[in-house]
Short mmCIF file of C-alpha atoms in Angstrom, two decimals:
data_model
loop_
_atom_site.label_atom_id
_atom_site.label_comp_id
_atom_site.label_asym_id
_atom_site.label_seq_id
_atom_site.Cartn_x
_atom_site.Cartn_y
_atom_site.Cartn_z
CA UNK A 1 10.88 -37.99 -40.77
CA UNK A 2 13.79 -36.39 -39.13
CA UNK A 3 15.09 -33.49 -40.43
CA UNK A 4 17.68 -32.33 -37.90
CA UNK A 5 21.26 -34.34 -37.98
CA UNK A 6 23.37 -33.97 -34.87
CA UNK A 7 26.91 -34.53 -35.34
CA UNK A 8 29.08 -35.97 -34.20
CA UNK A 9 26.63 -38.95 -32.73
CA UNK A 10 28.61 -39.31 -29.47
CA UNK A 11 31.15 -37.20 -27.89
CA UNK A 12 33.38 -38.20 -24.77
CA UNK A 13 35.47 -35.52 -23.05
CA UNK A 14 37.13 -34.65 -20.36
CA UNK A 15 35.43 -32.38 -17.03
CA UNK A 16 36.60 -28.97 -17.69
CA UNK A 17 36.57 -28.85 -21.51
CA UNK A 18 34.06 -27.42 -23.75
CA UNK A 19 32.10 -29.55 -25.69
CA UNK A 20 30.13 -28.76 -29.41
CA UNK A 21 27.29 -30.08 -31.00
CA UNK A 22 26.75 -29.20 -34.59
CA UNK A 23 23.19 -29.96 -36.00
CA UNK A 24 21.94 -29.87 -40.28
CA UNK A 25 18.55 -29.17 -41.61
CA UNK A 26 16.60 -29.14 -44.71
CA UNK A 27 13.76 -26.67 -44.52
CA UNK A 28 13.17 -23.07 -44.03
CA UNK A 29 12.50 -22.31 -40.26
CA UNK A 30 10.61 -20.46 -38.39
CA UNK A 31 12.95 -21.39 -34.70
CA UNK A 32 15.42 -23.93 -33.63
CA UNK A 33 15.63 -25.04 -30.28
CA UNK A 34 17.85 -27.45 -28.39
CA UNK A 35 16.93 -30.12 -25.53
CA UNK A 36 18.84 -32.16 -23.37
CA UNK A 37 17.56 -35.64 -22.34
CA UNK A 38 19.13 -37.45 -19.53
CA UNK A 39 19.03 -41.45 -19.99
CA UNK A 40 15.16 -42.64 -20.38
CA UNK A 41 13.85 -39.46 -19.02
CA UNK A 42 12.20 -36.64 -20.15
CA UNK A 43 13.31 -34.10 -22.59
CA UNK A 44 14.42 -30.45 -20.91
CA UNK A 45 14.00 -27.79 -22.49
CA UNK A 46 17.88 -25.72 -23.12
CA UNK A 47 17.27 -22.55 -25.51
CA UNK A 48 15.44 -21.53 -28.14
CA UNK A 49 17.24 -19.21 -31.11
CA UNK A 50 15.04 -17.54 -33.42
CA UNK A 51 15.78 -17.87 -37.85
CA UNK A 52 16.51 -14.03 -37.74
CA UNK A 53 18.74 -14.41 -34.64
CA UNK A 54 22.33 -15.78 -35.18
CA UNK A 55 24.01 -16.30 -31.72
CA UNK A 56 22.34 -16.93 -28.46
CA UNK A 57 23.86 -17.19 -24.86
CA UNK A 58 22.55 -19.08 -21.50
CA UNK A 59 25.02 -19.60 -18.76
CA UNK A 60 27.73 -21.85 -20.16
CA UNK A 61 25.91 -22.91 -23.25
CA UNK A 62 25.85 -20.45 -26.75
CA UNK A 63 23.97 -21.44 -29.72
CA UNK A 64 24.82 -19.86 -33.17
CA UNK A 65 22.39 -20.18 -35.80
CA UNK A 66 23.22 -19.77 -39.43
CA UNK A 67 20.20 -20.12 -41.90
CA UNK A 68 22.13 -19.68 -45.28
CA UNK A 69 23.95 -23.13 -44.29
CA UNK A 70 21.18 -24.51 -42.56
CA UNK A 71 22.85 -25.39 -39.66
CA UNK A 72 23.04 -24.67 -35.63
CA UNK A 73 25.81 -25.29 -33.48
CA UNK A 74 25.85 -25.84 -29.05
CA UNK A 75 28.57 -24.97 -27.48
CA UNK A 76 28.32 -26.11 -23.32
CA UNK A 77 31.67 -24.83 -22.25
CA UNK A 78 33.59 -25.85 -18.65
CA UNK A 79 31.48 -28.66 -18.86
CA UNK A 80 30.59 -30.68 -15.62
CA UNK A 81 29.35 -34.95 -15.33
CA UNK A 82 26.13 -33.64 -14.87
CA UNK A 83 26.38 -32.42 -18.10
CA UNK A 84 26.68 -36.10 -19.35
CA UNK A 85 23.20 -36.41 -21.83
CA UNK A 86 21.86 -36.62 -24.89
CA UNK A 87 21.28 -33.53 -26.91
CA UNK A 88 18.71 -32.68 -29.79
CA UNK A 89 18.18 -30.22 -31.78
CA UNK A 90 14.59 -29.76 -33.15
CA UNK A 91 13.19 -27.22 -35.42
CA UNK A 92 9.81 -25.77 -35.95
CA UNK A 93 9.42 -25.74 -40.15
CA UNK A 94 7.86 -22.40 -41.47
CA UNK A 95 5.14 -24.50 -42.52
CA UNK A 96 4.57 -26.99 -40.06
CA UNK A 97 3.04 -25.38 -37.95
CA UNK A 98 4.46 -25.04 -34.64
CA UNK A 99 5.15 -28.94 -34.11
CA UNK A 100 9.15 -30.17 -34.00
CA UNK A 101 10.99 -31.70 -35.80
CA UNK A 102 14.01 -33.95 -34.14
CA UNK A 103 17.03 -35.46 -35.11
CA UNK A 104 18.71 -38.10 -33.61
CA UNK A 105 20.68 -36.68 -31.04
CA UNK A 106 24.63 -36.23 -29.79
CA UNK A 107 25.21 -38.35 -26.88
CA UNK A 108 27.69 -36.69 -24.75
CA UNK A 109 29.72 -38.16 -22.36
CA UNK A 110 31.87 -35.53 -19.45
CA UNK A 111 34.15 -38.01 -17.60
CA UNK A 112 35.38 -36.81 -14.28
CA UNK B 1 4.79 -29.00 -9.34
CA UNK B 2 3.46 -26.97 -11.59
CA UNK B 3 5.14 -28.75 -14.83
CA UNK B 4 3.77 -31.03 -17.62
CA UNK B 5 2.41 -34.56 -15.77
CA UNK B 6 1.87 -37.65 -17.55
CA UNK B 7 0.36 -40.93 -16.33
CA UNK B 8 0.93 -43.97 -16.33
CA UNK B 9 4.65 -43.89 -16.49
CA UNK B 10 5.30 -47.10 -17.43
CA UNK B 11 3.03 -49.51 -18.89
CA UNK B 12 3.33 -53.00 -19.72
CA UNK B 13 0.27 -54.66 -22.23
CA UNK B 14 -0.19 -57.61 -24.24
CA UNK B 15 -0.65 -57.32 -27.48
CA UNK B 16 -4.09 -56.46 -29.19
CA UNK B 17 -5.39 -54.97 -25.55
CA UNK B 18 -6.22 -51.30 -25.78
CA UNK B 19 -3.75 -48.70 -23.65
CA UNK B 20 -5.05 -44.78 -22.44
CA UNK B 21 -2.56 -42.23 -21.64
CA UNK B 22 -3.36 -39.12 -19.87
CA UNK B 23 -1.00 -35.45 -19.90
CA UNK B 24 -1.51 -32.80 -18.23
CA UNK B 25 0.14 -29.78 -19.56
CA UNK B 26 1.34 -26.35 -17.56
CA UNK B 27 -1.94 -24.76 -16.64
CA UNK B 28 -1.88 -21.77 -18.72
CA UNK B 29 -0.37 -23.24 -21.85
CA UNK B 30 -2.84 -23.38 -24.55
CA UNK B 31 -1.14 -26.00 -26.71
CA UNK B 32 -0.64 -29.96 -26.47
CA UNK B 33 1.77 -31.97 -28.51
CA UNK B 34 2.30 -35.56 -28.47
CA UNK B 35 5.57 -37.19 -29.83
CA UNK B 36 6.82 -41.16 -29.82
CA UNK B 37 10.66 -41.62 -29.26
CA UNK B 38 11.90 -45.13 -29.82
CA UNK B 39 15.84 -46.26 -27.98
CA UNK B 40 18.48 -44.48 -29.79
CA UNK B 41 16.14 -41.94 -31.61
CA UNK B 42 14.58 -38.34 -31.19
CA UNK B 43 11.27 -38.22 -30.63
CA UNK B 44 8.91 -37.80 -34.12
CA UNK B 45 5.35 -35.60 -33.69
CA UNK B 46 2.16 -37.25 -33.76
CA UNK B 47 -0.25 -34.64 -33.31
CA UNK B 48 -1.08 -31.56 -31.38
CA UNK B 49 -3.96 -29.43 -30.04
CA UNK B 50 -4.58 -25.78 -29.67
CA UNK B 51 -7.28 -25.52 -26.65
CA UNK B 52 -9.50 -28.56 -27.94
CA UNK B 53 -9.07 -28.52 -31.16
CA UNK B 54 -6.63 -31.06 -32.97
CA UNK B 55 -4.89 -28.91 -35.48
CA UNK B 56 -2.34 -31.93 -37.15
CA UNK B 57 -1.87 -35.20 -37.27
CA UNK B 58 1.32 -36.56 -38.12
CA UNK B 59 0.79 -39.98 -40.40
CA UNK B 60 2.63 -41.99 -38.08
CA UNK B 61 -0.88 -41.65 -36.36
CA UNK B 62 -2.66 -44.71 -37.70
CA UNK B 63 -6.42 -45.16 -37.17
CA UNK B 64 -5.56 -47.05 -33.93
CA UNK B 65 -4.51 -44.58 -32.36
CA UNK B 66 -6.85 -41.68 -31.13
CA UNK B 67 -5.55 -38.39 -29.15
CA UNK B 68 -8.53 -36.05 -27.26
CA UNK B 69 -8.14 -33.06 -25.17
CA UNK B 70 -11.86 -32.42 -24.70
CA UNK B 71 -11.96 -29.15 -22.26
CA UNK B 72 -8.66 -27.64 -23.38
CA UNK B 73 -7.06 -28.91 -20.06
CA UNK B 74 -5.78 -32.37 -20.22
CA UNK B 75 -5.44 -34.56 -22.70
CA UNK B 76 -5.23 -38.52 -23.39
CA UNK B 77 -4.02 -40.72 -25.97
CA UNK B 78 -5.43 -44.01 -26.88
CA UNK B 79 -3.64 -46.63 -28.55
CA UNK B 80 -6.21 -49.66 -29.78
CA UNK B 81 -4.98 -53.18 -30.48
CA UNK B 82 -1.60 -52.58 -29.63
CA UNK B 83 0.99 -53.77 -31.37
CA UNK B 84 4.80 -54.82 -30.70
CA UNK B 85 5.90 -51.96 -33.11
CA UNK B 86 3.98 -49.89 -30.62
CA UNK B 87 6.74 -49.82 -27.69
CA UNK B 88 8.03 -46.81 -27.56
CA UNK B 89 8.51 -43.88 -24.73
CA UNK B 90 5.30 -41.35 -25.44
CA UNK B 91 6.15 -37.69 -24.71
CA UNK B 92 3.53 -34.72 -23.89
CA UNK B 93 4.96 -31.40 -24.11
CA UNK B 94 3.09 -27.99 -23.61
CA UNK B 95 3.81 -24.64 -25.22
CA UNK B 96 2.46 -21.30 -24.65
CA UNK B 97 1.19 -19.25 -28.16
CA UNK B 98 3.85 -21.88 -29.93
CA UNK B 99 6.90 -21.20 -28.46
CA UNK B 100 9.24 -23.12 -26.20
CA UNK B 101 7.47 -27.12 -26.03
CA UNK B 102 7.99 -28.22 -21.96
CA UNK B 103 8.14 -32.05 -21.96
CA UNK B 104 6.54 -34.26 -19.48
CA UNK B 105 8.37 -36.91 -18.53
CA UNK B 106 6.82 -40.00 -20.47
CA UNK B 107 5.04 -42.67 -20.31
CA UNK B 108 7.34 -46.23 -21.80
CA UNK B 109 4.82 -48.30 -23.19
CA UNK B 110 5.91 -51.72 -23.70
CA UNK B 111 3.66 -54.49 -25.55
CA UNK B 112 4.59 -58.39 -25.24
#
């Protein structure tokens, strides 16, 4: 089951402008992390923020974490086509073991 | 390239023939995850392995399907009388001591 929920679903902007991804979850955790997945490829790994961690930087993007809302937000800032993806956020549950768990993914869109 | 490998990357079955899948993770990473992503989803676990043993199985993981890693190296997954449910894109990732999962690029099974 998914646990993660990316919002908003798709996002269109403008080269140049900074873009945000907000992501829910249910569960306690022990990490979230966020990938970016161009069109029918693999998923690349972007950062990884840990539950007593709160913000997170790594070149243009910055994660915040905050675990009394349950919720994440990625922030890619001066963003560039190439940026154009899909994004997930995925969480490793503090008793899942270390597998992830997904949600569906913001769908970005950097026109140039 | 030292990254995570999978093979085939696409295959194309009928339905009820049997389908292998082979990953091979980063060299030194110890664990082995498999996850199914269908269009317009984020991928869901299946199972994973620490060295050769298979620590969880997700119960998307029906008794058709079968995942070994028997050295601690590679691994393959099996998929028995396949099914059209059964197209989907099948993702390896590798992790060090459970942290950060590298994804392989994927092998897009499709059954007619």
């Amino acid at each position: 089951s998914q646990q993660g929920e990316e919002d908003p679903q798709a996002l269109s902007i403008q080269e140049g402008e900074n873009a945000t991804m907000n992501c829910s979850y249910k569960t306690s955790i022990n990490n979230l992390q966020w990938y970016r997945q161009n069109s029918g490829r693999g998923l690349v790994h972007l950062i990884l923020i840990r539950s007593n961690e709160r913000e997170k930087h790594s070149g243009r993007l910055r994660v915040t974490l905050d675990t009394s809302k349950k919720s994440s937000s990625l922030l890619i800032t001066a963003s560039r086509a190439a940026d154009t993806a899909s994004y997930f956020c995925a969480t490793e549950e503090e008793t899942s073991g270390s597998r992830l768990t997904f949600g569906e993914g913001t769908q970005l869109t950097v026109n140039p | 390239d030292t990254g995570v490998s999978q093979d085939p990357r696409h295959k194309i079955t009928k339905r009820g023939q049997n389908v292998t899948f082979r990953c091979d993770p980063i060299s030194e990473h110890n664990r082995l995850y498999w996850y199914r992503q269908t269009l317009g989803q984020g991928p869901e676990f299946l199972t994973y392995f620490q060295n050769e043993a298979q620590l969880e199985k997700s119960r998307l993981l029906s008794d058709r399907f079968s995942a070994e890693r028997p050295k601690g190296s590679f691994s393959t997954l099996e998929i028995q009388r396949t099914e059209q449910g059964d197209s989907a894109m099948y993702l390896c990732a590798s992790s060090l001591r459970g942290l950060e999962q590298y994804f392989g690029p994927g092998t897009r099974l499709t059954v007619t």
